[in-house]
Short mmCIF file of C-alpha atoms and ligand atoms in Angstrom, two decimals:
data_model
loop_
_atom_site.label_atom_id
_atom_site.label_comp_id
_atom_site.label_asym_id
_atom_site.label_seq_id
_atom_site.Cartn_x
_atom_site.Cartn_y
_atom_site.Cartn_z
CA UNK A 1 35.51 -8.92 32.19
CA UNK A 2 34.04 -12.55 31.21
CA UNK A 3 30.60 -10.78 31.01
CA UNK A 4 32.02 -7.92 28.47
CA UNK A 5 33.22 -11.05 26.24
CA UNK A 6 30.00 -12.64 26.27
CA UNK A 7 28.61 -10.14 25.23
CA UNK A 8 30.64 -9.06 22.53
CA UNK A 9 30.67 -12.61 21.58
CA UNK A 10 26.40 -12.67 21.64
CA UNK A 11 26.61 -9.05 20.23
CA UNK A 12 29.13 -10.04 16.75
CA UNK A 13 27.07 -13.59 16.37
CA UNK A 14 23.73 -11.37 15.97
CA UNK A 15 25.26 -9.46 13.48
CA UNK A 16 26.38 -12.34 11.61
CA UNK A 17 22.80 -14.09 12.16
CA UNK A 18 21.55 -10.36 10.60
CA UNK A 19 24.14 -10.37 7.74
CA UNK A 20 23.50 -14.21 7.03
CA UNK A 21 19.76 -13.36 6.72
CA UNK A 22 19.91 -10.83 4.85
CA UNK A 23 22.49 -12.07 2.30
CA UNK A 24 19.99 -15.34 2.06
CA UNK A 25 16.74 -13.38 1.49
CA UNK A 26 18.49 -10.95 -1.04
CA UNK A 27 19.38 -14.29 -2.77
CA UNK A 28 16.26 -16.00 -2.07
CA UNK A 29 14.26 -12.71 -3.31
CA UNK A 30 15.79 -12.95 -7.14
CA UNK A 31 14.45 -16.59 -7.99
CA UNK A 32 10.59 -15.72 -6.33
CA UNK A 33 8.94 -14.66 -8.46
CA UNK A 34 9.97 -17.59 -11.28
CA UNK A 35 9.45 -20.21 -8.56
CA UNK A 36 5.53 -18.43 -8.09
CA UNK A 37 6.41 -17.35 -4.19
CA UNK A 38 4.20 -14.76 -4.62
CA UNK A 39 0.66 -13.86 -3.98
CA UNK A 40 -1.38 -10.55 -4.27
CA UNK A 41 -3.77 -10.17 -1.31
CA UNK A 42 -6.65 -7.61 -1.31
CA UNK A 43 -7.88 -5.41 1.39
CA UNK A 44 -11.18 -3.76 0.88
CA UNK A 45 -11.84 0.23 1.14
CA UNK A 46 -15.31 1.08 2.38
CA UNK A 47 -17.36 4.48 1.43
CA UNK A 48 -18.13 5.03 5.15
CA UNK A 49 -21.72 6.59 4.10
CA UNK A 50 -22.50 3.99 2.39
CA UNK A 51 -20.84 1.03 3.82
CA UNK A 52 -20.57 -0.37 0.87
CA UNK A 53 -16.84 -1.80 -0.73
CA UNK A 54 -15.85 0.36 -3.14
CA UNK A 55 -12.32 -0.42 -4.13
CA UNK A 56 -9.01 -2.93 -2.73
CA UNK A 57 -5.46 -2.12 -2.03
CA UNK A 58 -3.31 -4.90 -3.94
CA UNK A 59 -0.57 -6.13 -0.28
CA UNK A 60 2.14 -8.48 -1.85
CA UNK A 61 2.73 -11.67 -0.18
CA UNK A 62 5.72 -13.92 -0.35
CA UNK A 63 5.20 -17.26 0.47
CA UNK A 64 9.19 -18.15 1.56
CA UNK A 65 9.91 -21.62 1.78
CA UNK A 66 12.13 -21.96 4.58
CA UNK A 67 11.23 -18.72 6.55
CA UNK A 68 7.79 -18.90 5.94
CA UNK A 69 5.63 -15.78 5.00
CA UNK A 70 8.14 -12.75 5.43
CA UNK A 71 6.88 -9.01 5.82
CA UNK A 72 6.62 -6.82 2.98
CA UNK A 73 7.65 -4.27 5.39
CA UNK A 74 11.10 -6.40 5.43
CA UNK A 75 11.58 -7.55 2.06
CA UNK A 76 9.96 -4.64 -0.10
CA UNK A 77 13.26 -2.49 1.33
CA UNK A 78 15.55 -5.52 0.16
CA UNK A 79 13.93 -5.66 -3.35
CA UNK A 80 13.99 -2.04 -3.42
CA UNK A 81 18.04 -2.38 -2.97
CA UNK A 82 18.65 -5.25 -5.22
CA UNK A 83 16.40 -3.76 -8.33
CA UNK A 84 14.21 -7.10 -8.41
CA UNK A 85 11.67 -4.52 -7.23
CA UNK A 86 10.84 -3.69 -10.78
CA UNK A 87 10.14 -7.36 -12.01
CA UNK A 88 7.83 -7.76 -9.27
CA UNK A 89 6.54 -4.24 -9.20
CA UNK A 90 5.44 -4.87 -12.82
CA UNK A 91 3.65 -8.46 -11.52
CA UNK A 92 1.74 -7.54 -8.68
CA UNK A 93 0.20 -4.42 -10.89
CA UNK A 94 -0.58 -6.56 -13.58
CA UNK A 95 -2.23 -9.33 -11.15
CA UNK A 96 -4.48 -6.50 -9.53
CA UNK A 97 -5.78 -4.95 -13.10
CA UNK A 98 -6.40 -8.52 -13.76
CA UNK A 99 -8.16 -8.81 -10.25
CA UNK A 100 -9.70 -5.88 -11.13
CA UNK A 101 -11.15 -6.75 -14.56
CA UNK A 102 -12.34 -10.17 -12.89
CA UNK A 103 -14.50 -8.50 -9.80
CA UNK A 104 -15.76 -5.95 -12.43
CA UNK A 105 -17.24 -8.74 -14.83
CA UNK A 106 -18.44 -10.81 -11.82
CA UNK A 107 -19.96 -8.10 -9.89
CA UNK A 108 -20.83 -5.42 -12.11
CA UNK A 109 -19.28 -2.70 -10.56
CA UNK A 110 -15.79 -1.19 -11.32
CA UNK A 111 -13.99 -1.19 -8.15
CA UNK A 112 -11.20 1.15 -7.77
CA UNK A 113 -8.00 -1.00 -7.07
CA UNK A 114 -5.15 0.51 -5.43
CA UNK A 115 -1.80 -0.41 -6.32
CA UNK A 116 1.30 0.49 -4.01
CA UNK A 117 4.39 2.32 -6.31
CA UNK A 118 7.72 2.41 -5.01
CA UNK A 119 10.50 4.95 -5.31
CA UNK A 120 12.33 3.09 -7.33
CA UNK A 121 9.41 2.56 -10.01
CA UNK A 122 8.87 5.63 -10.13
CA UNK A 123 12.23 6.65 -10.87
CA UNK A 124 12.15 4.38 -14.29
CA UNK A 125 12.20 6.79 -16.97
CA UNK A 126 9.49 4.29 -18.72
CA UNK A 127 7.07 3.62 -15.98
CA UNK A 128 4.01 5.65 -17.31
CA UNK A 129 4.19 3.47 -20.55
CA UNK A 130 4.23 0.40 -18.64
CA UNK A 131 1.74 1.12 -16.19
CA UNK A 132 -0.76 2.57 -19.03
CA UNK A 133 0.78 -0.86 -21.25
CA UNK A 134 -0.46 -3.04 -18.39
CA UNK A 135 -4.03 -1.09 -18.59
CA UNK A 136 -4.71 -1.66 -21.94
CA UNK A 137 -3.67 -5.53 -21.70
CA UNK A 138 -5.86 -6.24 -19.08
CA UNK A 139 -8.16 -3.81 -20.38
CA UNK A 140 -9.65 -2.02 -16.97
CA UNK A 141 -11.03 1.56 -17.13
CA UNK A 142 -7.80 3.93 -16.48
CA UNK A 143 -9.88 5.65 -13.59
CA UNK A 144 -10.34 2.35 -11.89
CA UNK A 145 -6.34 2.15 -10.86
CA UNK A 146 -5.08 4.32 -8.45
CA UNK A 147 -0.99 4.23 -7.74
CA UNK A 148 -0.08 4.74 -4.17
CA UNK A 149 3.24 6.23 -3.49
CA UNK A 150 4.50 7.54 0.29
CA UNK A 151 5.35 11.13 1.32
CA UNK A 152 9.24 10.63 0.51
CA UNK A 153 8.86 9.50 -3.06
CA UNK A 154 7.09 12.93 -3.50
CA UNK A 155 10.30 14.66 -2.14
CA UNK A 156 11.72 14.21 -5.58
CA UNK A 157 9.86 16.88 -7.21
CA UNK A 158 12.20 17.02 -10.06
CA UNK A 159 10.43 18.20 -12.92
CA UNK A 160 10.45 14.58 -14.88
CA UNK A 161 8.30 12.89 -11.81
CA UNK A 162 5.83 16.02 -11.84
CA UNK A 163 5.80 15.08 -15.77
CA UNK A 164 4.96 11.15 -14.87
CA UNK A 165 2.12 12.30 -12.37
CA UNK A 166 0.81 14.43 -15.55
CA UNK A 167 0.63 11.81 -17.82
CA UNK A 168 -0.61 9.58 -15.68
CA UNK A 169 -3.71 12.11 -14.64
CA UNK A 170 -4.09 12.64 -17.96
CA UNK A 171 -4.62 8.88 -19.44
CA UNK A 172 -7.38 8.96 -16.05
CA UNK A 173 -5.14 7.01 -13.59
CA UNK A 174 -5.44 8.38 -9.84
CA UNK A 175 -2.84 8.95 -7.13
CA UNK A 176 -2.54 8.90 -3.83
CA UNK A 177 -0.35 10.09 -0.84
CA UNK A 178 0.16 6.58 1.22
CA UNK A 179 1.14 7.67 5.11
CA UNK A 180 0.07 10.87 4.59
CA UNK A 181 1.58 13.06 7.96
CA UNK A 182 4.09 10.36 8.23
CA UNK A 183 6.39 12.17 6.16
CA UNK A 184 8.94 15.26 6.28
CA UNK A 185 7.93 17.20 3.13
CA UNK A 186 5.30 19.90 3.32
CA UNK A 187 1.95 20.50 2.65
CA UNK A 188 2.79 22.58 -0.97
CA UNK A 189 3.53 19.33 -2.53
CA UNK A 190 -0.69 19.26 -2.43
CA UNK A 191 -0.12 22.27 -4.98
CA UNK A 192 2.84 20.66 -7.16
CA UNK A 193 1.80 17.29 -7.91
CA UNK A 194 -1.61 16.14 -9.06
CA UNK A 195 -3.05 14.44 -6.01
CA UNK A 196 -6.37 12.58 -6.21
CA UNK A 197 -6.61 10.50 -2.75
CA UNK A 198 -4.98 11.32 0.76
CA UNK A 199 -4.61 8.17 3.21
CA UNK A 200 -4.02 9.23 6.69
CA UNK A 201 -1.63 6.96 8.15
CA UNK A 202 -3.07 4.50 10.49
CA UNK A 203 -0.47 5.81 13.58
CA UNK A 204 -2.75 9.06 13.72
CA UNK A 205 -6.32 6.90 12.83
CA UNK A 206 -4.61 4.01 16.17
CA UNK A 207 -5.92 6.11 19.60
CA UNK A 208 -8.30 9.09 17.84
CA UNK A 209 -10.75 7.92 20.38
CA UNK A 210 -8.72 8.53 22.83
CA UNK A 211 -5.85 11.02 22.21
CA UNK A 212 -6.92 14.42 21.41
CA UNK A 213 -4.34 15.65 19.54
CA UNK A 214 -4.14 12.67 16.99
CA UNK A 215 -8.29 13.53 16.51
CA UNK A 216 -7.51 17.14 16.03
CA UNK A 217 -4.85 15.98 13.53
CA UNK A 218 -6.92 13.67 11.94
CA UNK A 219 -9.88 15.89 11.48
CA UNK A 220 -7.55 18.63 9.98
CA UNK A 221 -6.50 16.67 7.16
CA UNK A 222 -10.02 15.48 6.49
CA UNK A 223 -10.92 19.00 6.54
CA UNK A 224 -8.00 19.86 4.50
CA UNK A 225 -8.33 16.70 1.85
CA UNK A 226 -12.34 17.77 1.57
CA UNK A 227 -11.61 21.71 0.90
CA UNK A 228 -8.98 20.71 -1.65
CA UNK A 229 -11.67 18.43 -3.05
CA UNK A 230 -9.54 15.05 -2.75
CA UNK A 231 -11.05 11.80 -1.55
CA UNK A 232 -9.65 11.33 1.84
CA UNK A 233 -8.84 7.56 2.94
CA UNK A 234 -8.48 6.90 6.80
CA UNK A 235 -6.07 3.44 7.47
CA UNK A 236 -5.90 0.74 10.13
CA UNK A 237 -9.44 1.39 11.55
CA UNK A 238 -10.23 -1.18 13.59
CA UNK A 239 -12.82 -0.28 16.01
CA UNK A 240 -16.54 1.12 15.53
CA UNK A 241 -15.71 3.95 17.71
CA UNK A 242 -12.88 4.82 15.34
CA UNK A 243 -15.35 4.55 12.63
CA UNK A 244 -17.85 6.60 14.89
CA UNK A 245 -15.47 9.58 14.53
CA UNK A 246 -14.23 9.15 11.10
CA UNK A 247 -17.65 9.17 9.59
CA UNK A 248 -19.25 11.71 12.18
CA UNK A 249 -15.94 13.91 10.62
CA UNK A 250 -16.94 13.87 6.90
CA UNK A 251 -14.12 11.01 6.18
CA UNK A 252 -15.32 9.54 2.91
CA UNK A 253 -13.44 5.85 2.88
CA UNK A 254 -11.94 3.58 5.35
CA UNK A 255 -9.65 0.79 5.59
CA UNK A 256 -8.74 -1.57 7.98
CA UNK A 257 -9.32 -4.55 10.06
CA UNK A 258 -12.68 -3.90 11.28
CA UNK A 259 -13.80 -4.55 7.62
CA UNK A 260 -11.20 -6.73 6.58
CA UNK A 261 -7.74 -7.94 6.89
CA UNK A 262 -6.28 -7.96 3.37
CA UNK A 263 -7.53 -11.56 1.97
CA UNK A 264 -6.43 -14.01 -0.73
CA UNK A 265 -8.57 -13.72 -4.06
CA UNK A 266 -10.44 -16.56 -3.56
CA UNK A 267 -11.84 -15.84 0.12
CA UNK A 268 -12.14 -11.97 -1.43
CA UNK A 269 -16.20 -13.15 -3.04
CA UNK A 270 -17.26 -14.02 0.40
CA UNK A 271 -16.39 -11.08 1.95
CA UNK A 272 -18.15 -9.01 -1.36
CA UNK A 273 -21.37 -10.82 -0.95
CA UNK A 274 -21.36 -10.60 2.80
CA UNK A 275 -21.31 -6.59 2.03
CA UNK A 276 -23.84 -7.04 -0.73
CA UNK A 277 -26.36 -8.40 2.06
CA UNK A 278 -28.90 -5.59 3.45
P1 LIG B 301 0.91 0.23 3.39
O1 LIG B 301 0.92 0.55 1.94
O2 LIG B 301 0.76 1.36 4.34
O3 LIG B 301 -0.21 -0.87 3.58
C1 LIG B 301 -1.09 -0.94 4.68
C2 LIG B 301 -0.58 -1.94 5.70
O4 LIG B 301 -1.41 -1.88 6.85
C3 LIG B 301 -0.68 -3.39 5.20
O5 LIG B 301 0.41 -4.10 5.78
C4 LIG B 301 -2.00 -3.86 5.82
O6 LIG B 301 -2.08 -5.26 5.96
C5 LIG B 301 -1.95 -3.17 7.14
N1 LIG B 301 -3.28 -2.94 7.72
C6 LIG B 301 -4.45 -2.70 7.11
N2 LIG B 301 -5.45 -2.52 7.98
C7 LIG B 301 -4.91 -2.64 9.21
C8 LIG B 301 -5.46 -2.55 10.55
O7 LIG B 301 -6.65 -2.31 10.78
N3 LIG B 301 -4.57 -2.73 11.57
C9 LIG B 301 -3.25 -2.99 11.37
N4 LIG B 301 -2.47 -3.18 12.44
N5 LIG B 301 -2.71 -3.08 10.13
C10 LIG B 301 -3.53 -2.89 9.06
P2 LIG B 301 1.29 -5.11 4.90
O8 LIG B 301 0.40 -5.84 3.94
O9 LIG B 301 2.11 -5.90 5.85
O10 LIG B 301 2.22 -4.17 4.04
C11 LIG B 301 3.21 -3.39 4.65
C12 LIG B 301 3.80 -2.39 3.69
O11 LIG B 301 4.53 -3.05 2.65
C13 LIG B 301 2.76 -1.57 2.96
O12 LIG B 301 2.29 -0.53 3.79
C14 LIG B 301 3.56 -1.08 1.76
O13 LIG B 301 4.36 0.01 2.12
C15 LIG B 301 4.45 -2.28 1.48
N6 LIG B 301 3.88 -3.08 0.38
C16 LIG B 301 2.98 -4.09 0.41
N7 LIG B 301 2.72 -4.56 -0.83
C17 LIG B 301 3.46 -3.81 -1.68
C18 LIG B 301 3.63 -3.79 -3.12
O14 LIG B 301 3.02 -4.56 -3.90
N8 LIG B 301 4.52 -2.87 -3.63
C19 LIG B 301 5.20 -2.00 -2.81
N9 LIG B 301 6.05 -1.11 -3.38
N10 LIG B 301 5.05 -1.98 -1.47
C20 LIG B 301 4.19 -2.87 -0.92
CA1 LIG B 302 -0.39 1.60 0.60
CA1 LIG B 303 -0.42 3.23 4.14
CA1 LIG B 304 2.77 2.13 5.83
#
């Protein structure tokens, strides 16, 4: 009986600990961005043929005071919920077209730069204008942004997002399927929506050296992605043997540790260089 109250007791002051946190990092989350919490990181994508960098996926980071750096896997959801989502949506795209616009002028060669869309921004009846606004301002090539956006966003296929996807295409901006296999829609979305890029989600790319049925999986969509004539993206590749595979299977790009954790802009030239180097 004394152990059933301790419990309950350990049980409700989690909960609170959970609630408290939460209520403080909704809270925290609306004042980041003025108080510059933020940072853009930059993960390079590698043609596997050529091993050479070809673009970056913009990975917000939020320097917390008190916490310390918290997860975008934890607070993306939280800004997603609160709406603050679209104020810092709207920075971290304009930081990586000016990223962009920077590499392209100091290295002569237009990276593609990948920038991760949620639902929510998506839902804005407005976001094509800003997105294409923020293009012009910084003035990158259209075709060198690519908007990420996960299987579930695609669920919607009302027709005003197939519209946005459109207009998008059309003004030369690329999309991409984030997670792709991760999700519960089907494959006709492929037909629906305008698709440039698929990225197979790194829990398939984790043990393809050693599980066959996440290699047969993997090598179907790369089959799939190069039949439909879509760049296909593997994620979280971390070993050669992994990249062995991939490359051996016609996978054009790859992503992931064993090129590069996602880095700050200024350690981002050393890593370019060191890729530069025959
Ligand atoms: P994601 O879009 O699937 O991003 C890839 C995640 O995998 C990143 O985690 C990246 O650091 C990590 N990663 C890359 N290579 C490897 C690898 O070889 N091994 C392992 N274990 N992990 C690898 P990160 O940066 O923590 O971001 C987590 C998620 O947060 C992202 O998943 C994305 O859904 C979301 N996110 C990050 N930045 C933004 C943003 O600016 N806007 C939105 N809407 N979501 C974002
Ligand atoms: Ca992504
Ligand atoms: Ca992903
Ligand atoms: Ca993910």
């Amino acid at each position: 009986k004394n152990e059933g109250k301790n419990n309950f007791k350990f049980f409700s002051k989690e909960i609170d600990d959970e609630s408290h946190f939460r209520h403080y990092l909704e809270n925290a989350l609306r004042g980041a961005l003025s108080r510059n919490e933020f940072e853009v990181f930059y993960q390079p994508i590698v043609n596997l043929r050529t091993e050479q960098i070809v673009g970056f996926e913009a990975l917000l980071r939020w320097h917390e005071p008190i916490y310390g750096d918290i997860s975008p896997a934890v607070f993306i959801p939280c800004a997603e919920r609160i709406g603050v989502i679209l104020p810092i949506g709207e920075w971290v795209l304009r930081e990586a077209c000016l990223q962009q616009k920077q590499l392209r002028d100091e290295f002569g060669f237009d990276f593609i730069m990948n920038v991760n869309l949620s639902g929510r921004q998506l839902r804005e009846f407005d976001v094509v204008h800003k997105i294409l606004d923020i293009v012009s301002e910084t003035g990158i090539n259209p075709s060198s942004l690519n908007i990420e956006l996960t299987e579930s966003v695609l669920m919607d296929n009302s027709q005003s997002t197939i519209n946005k996807f459109h207009a998008l295409r059309a003004a030369g901006v690329s999309i991409s399927i984030d997670d792709f296999g991760t999700g519960y829609s089907s494959l006709s979305y492929l037909k629906r929506f305008p698709i440039n890029t698929i990225k197979i989600d790194r829990s398939f790319i984790m043990d393809i050296a050693h599980d066959s049925e996440d290699q047969a999986i993997t090598l179907a969509i790369i089959a799939l992605a190069n039949t439909l004539k879509l760049t296909v993206v593997a994620e979280g590749v971390e070993t050669q043997e992994q990249k062995r595979i991939l490359r051996l299977n016609n996978c054009e790009k790859a992503q992931g540790y064993l090129f590069s954790k996602p880095l700050p802009s200024t350690a981002l030239r050393d890593t370019i260089e060191s890729f530069l180097q025959p």
